[in-house]
mmCIF file of C-alpha atoms in Angstrom:
data_model
loop_
_atom_site.group_PDB
_atom_site.id
_atom_site.type_symbol
_atom_site.label_atom_id
_atom_site.label_comp_id
_atom_site.label_asym_id
_atom_site.label_seq_id
_atom_site.Cartn_x
_atom_site.Cartn_y
_atom_site.Cartn_z
ATOM 1 C CA MET D 105 -17.939 33.399 -5.039
ATOM 2 C CA SER D 106 -15.732 36.495 -5.101
ATOM 3 C CA ILE D 107 -15.217 36.196 -1.336
ATOM 4 C CA SER D 108 -14.170 32.571 -1.750
ATOM 5 C CA THR D 109 -11.777 33.533 -4.542
ATOM 6 C CA ALA D 110 -10.216 36.256 -2.383
ATOM 7 C CA GLN D 111 -9.826 33.782 0.473
ATOM 8 C CA ASP D 112 -8.246 31.279 -1.885
ATOM 9 C CA ARG D 113 -5.781 33.921 -3.067
ATOM 10 C CA ARG D 114 -4.740 34.676 0.496
ATOM 11 C CA SER D 115 -4.482 30.969 1.256
ATOM 12 C CA LEU D 116 -2.387 30.442 -1.872
ATOM 13 C CA GLN D 117 0.027 33.154 -0.732
ATOM 14 C CA GLY D 118 0.430 31.309 2.562
ATOM 15 C CA VAL D 119 1.007 28.052 0.698
ATOM 16 C CA MET D 120 3.701 29.653 -1.467
ATOM 17 C CA LEU D 121 5.403 30.984 1.669
ATOM 18 C CA LEU D 122 5.337 27.468 3.125
ATOM 19 C CA PHE D 123 6.907 26.024 -0.027
ATOM 20 C CA VAL D 124 9.609 28.695 -0.061
ATOM 21 C CA SER D 125 10.442 27.900 3.581
ATOM 22 C CA LEU D 126 10.538 24.145 2.921
ATOM 23 C CA GLY D 127 12.538 24.723 -0.263
ATOM 24 C CA VAL D 128 15.163 26.739 1.603
ATOM 25 C CA PHE D 129 15.399 23.975 4.217
ATOM 26 C CA PHE D 130 15.721 21.140 1.694
ATOM 27 C CA PHE D 131 18.143 22.860 -0.647
ATOM 28 C CA SER D 132 20.292 24.074 2.253
ATOM 29 C CA SER D 133 20.401 20.449 3.408
ATOM 30 C CA LEU D 134 21.467 19.350 -0.077
ATOM 31 C CA ILE D 135 24.269 21.940 -0.110
ATOM 32 C CA LEU D 136 25.441 20.556 3.242
ATOM 33 C CA TYR D 137 25.173 17.063 1.771
ATOM 34 C CA ALA D 138 27.413 18.102 -1.153
ATOM 35 C CA ILE D 139 29.985 19.470 1.309
ATOM 36 C CA TYR D 140 29.699 16.249 3.337
ATOM 37 C CA VAL D 141 30.326 14.126 0.239
ATOM 38 C CA VAL D 142 33.322 16.217 -0.855
ATOM 39 C CA MET D 143 34.867 15.964 2.617
ATOM 40 C CA ARG D 144 34.320 12.207 2.698
ATOM 41 C CA VAL D 145 35.705 11.411 -0.757
ATOM 42 C CA GLY D 146 38.592 13.906 -0.926
ATOM 43 C CA PRO D 147 42.193 12.635 -1.129
ATOM 44 C CA GLU D 148 42.838 13.630 2.483
ATOM 45 C CA ALA D 149 39.797 11.723 3.768
ATOM 46 C CA GLY D 150 41.347 8.277 3.363
ATOM 47 C CA SER D 151 39.550 5.139 2.231
ATOM 48 C CA ILE D 152 35.799 5.259 1.729
ATOM 49 C CA ARG D 153 33.408 2.397 1.184
ATOM 50 C CA PRO D 154 31.552 2.641 -2.150
ATOM 51 C CA PHE D 155 28.044 4.017 -1.718
ATOM 52 C CA TYR D 156 25.124 2.229 -3.372
ATOM 53 C CA LEU D 157 21.566 3.460 -3.639
ATOM 54 C CA PRO D 158 18.846 1.013 -2.641
ATOM 55 C CA PRO D 159 17.393 -0.150 -5.998
ATOM 56 C CA ILE D 160 13.919 0.020 -4.456
ATOM 57 C CA PHE D 161 14.191 3.838 -4.529
ATOM 58 C CA VAL D 162 13.100 3.500 -8.166
ATOM 59 C CA LEU D 163 9.764 2.107 -6.980
ATOM 60 C CA THR D 164 9.301 4.797 -4.318
ATOM 61 C CA THR D 165 9.894 7.429 -7.001
ATOM 62 C CA VAL D 166 7.248 5.865 -9.251
ATOM 63 C CA ILE D 167 4.792 5.776 -6.341
ATOM 64 C CA LEU D 168 5.401 9.441 -5.486
ATOM 65 C CA VAL D 169 4.897 10.539 -9.089
ATOM 66 C CA ALA D 170 1.715 8.425 -9.291
ATOM 67 C CA ILE D 171 0.318 10.061 -6.142
ATOM 68 C CA SER D 172 1.122 13.521 -7.464
ATOM 69 C CA THR D 173 -0.516 12.712 -10.817
ATOM 70 C CA LEU D 174 -3.665 11.351 -9.176
ATOM 71 C CA LEU D 175 -4.003 14.447 -6.988
ATOM 72 C CA HIS D 176 -3.627 16.647 -10.066
ATOM 73 C CA LEU D 177 -6.486 14.672 -11.615
ATOM 74 C CA ALA D 178 -8.441 15.145 -8.378
ATOM 75 C CA VAL D 179 -8.137 18.926 -8.749
ATOM 76 C CA GLN D 180 -9.424 18.685 -12.317
ATOM 77 C CA ALA D 181 -12.296 16.445 -11.198
ATOM 78 C CA SER D 182 -13.341 18.883 -8.471
ATOM 79 C CA ARG D 183 -13.308 21.796 -10.920
ATOM 80 C CA GLN D 184 -15.521 19.802 -13.278
ATOM 81 C CA GLN D 185 -17.863 18.714 -10.463
ATOM 82 C CA LYS D 186 -16.960 15.033 -11.023
ATOM 83 C CA LEU D 187 -17.223 14.117 -7.368
ATOM 84 C CA THR D 188 -17.118 10.341 -7.902
ATOM 85 C CA ASP D 189 -13.830 10.671 -9.788
ATOM 86 C CA LEU D 190 -12.564 13.042 -7.090
ATOM 87 C CA ALA D 191 -13.229 10.476 -4.363
ATOM 88 C CA ARG D 192 -11.619 7.713 -6.437
ATOM 89 C CA TYR D 193 -8.430 9.694 -7.111
ATOM 90 C CA ILE D 194 -8.015 10.714 -3.484
ATOM 91 C CA GLY D 195 -8.742 7.180 -2.235
ATOM 92 C CA ILE D 196 -6.189 5.590 -4.574
ATOM 93 C CA SER D 197 -3.648 8.267 -3.649
ATOM 94 C CA PHE D 198 -4.111 7.472 0.026
ATOM 95 C CA VAL D 199 -3.585 3.736 -0.548
ATOM 96 C CA LEU D 200 -0.451 4.469 -2.604
ATOM 97 C CA SER D 201 0.886 6.681 0.183
ATOM 98 C CA LEU D 202 0.636 3.720 2.570
ATOM 99 C CA LEU D 203 2.426 1.561 -0.006
ATOM 100 C CA PHE D 204 5.117 4.247 -0.219
ATOM 101 C CA PHE D 205 5.826 3.928 3.503
ATOM 102 C CA LEU D 206 6.070 0.157 3.242
ATOM 103 C CA VAL D 207 8.535 0.301 0.337
ATOM 104 C CA GLN D 208 10.487 3.213 1.808
ATOM 105 C CA GLY D 209 10.748 1.287 5.072
ATOM 106 C CA ILE D 210 12.419 -1.577 3.207
ATOM 107 C CA ALA D 211 14.876 0.877 1.629
ATOM 108 C CA LEU D 212 15.639 2.532 4.970
ATOM 109 C CA ASN D 213 16.233 -0.842 6.624
ATOM 110 C CA TRP D 214 18.704 -1.707 3.838
ATOM 111 C CA MET D 215 20.554 1.578 4.372
ATOM 112 C CA ILE D 216 20.696 1.072 8.136
ATOM 113 C CA GLN D 217 22.191 -2.388 7.606
ATOM 114 C CA GLN D 218 24.863 -0.844 5.370
ATOM 115 C CA LEU D 219 25.539 1.881 7.926
ATOM 116 C CA LEU D 220 25.874 -0.481 10.895
ATOM 117 C CA GLN D 221 28.083 -3.208 9.446
ATOM 118 C CA PRO D 222 30.263 -4.001 12.488
ATOM 119 C CA ALA D 223 33.239 -5.293 10.514
ATOM 120 C CA ASP D 224 33.464 -2.173 8.341
ATOM 121 C CA THR D 225 35.696 0.566 9.768
ATOM 122 C CA MET D 226 35.913 2.599 6.543
ATOM 123 C CA LEU D 227 34.129 5.933 6.120
ATOM 124 C CA ASN D 228 30.832 5.817 4.237
ATOM 125 C CA LEU D 229 28.111 8.154 2.971
ATOM 126 C CA TYR D 230 25.095 6.373 4.445
ATOM 127 C CA GLY D 231 24.708 8.445 7.611
ATOM 128 C CA PHE D 232 23.741 11.817 6.129
ATOM 129 C CA THR D 233 21.906 10.121 3.264
ATOM 130 C CA LEU D 234 19.766 8.239 5.767
ATOM 131 C CA PHE D 235 19.037 11.498 7.601
ATOM 132 C CA LEU D 236 17.829 13.231 4.425
ATOM 133 C CA VAL D 237 15.631 10.276 3.454
ATOM 134 C CA LEU D 238 14.066 10.277 6.934
ATOM 135 C CA VAL D 239 13.420 14.033 6.759
ATOM 136 C CA HIS D 240 11.734 13.625 3.386
ATOM 137 C CA ALA D 241 9.652 10.724 4.729
ATOM 138 C CA ALA D 242 8.567 12.930 7.644
ATOM 139 C CA HIS D 243 7.321 15.552 5.181
ATOM 140 C CA VAL D 244 5.483 12.814 3.289
ATOM 141 C CA ILE D 245 3.665 12.074 6.570
ATOM 142 C CA GLY D 246 2.404 15.658 6.361
ATOM 143 C CA GLY D 247 1.126 14.906 2.862
ATOM 144 C CA VAL D 248 -0.658 11.771 4.099
ATOM 145 C CA ALA D 249 -2.263 13.797 6.894
ATOM 146 C CA GLY D 250 -3.489 16.203 4.209
ATOM 147 C CA MET D 251 -5.091 13.322 2.316
ATOM 148 C CA ILE D 252 -6.815 12.092 5.474
ATOM 149 C CA PHE D 253 -8.201 15.611 5.877
ATOM 150 C CA LEU D 254 -9.455 15.430 2.277
ATOM 151 C CA LEU D 255 -11.147 12.075 2.958
ATOM 152 C CA PHE D 256 -13.073 13.615 5.866
ATOM 153 C CA GLY D 257 -13.991 16.530 3.606
ATOM 154 C CA LEU D 258 -15.284 14.126 0.985
ATOM 155 C CA ALA D 259 -17.438 12.400 3.607
ATOM 156 C CA ARG D 260 -18.978 15.802 4.446
ATOM 157 C CA GLY D 261 -19.456 16.712 0.786
ATOM 158 C CA ALA D 262 -17.237 19.753 1.287
ATOM 159 C CA TYR D 263 -15.794 19.981 -2.238
ATOM 160 C CA ASP D 264 -17.289 21.117 -5.513
ATOM 161 C CA HIS D 265 -16.311 23.269 -8.502
ATOM 162 C CA GLU D 266 -16.433 26.442 -6.366
ATOM 163 C CA SER D 267 -14.844 25.130 -3.171
ATOM 164 C CA HIS D 268 -11.863 22.846 -3.605
ATOM 165 C CA PHE D 269 -8.820 24.747 -2.334
ATOM 166 C CA PRO D 270 -7.797 21.965 0.124
ATOM 167 C CA VAL D 271 -7.619 19.553 -2.811
ATOM 168 C CA ARG D 272 -5.475 22.030 -4.737
ATOM 169 C CA PHE D 273 -3.207 22.604 -1.743
ATOM 170 C CA CYS D 274 -2.690 18.868 -1.214
ATOM 171 C CA ALA D 275 -1.833 18.415 -4.899
ATOM 172 C CA LEU D 276 0.642 21.311 -4.825
ATOM 173 C CA TYR D 277 2.263 19.907 -1.689
ATOM 174 C CA TRP D 278 2.802 16.503 -3.310
ATOM 175 C CA HIS D 279 4.137 18.142 -6.496
ATOM 176 C CA PHE D 280 6.668 19.918 -4.272
ATOM 177 C CA LEU D 281 7.624 16.658 -2.551
ATOM 178 C CA ASP D 282 8.136 15.025 -5.956
ATOM 179 C CA ILE D 283 10.477 17.777 -7.120
ATOM 180 C CA VAL D 284 12.497 17.670 -3.897
ATOM 181 C CA TRP D 285 12.751 13.864 -3.981
ATOM 182 C CA ILE D 286 13.906 13.754 -7.605
ATOM 183 C CA ILE D 287 16.608 16.359 -6.890
ATOM 184 C CA MET D 288 17.651 14.459 -3.764
ATOM 185 C CA LEU D 289 17.807 11.226 -5.715
ATOM 186 C CA ALA D 290 19.985 12.872 -8.363
ATOM 187 C CA CYS D 291 22.337 14.085 -5.593
ATOM 188 C CA PHE D 292 22.461 10.588 -4.090
ATOM 189 C CA ALA D 293 23.222 9.091 -7.508
ATOM 190 C CA LEU D 294 26.053 11.593 -7.988
ATOM 191 C CA ALA D 295 27.418 10.735 -4.534
ATOM 192 C CA ALA D 296 27.266 7.043 -5.427
ATOM 193 C CA TYR D 297 29.209 7.717 -8.627
ATOM 194 C CA VAL D 298 31.828 9.895 -6.902
ATOM 195 C CA SER D 299 32.382 7.348 -4.124
ATOM 196 C CA LYS D 300 33.377 4.734 -6.699
ATOM 197 C CA VAL D 301 35.844 6.927 -8.599
ATOM 198 C CA PRO D 302 39.435 6.009 -7.624
ATOM 199 C CA VAL D 303 41.088 8.738 -5.552
ATOM 200 C CA PRO D 304 44.444 9.813 -7.025
ATOM 201 C CA THR D 305 47.369 9.219 -4.698
#
């Protein structure tokens, strides 16, 4: 058990390094996004089309938080040796992750339609916003792959109260994705507000 704990500590250090690296990437991207917004809405930038967030982003946020919550419960279930509950939480999380991609796909399609309106020659904020949403969705794919790995582990009976680090890692990863998404969404909402404020002449 002590060997497993030592291995888990080393693994956790690697996980924290991964999160720091991803955090630097995401928050650097958000700083660039802020600069992008300022350049697009400044007085010297000319006319800009108002930016609207897809309302369905509210649903994707709820789904992400639900997945993160269920995986947290999965960690608790594994620690308490409640393997039936563990399988249920991971299974529901996996189904919700597929639902996330369906709903996010609808939102992305809406944004692409706004970006590619042929009659609109005004500047807009959809391009970089679309890029950030796609990058986040790509990282969610990593989270889904982690859940598939957990499902195979469940089939092998690999998890119990002493050995459940993969479950913990997957939960931490989704917690991180939640935090990043909520901050991104707040930045998008601010950009939407700024784009609608009249520019002084």
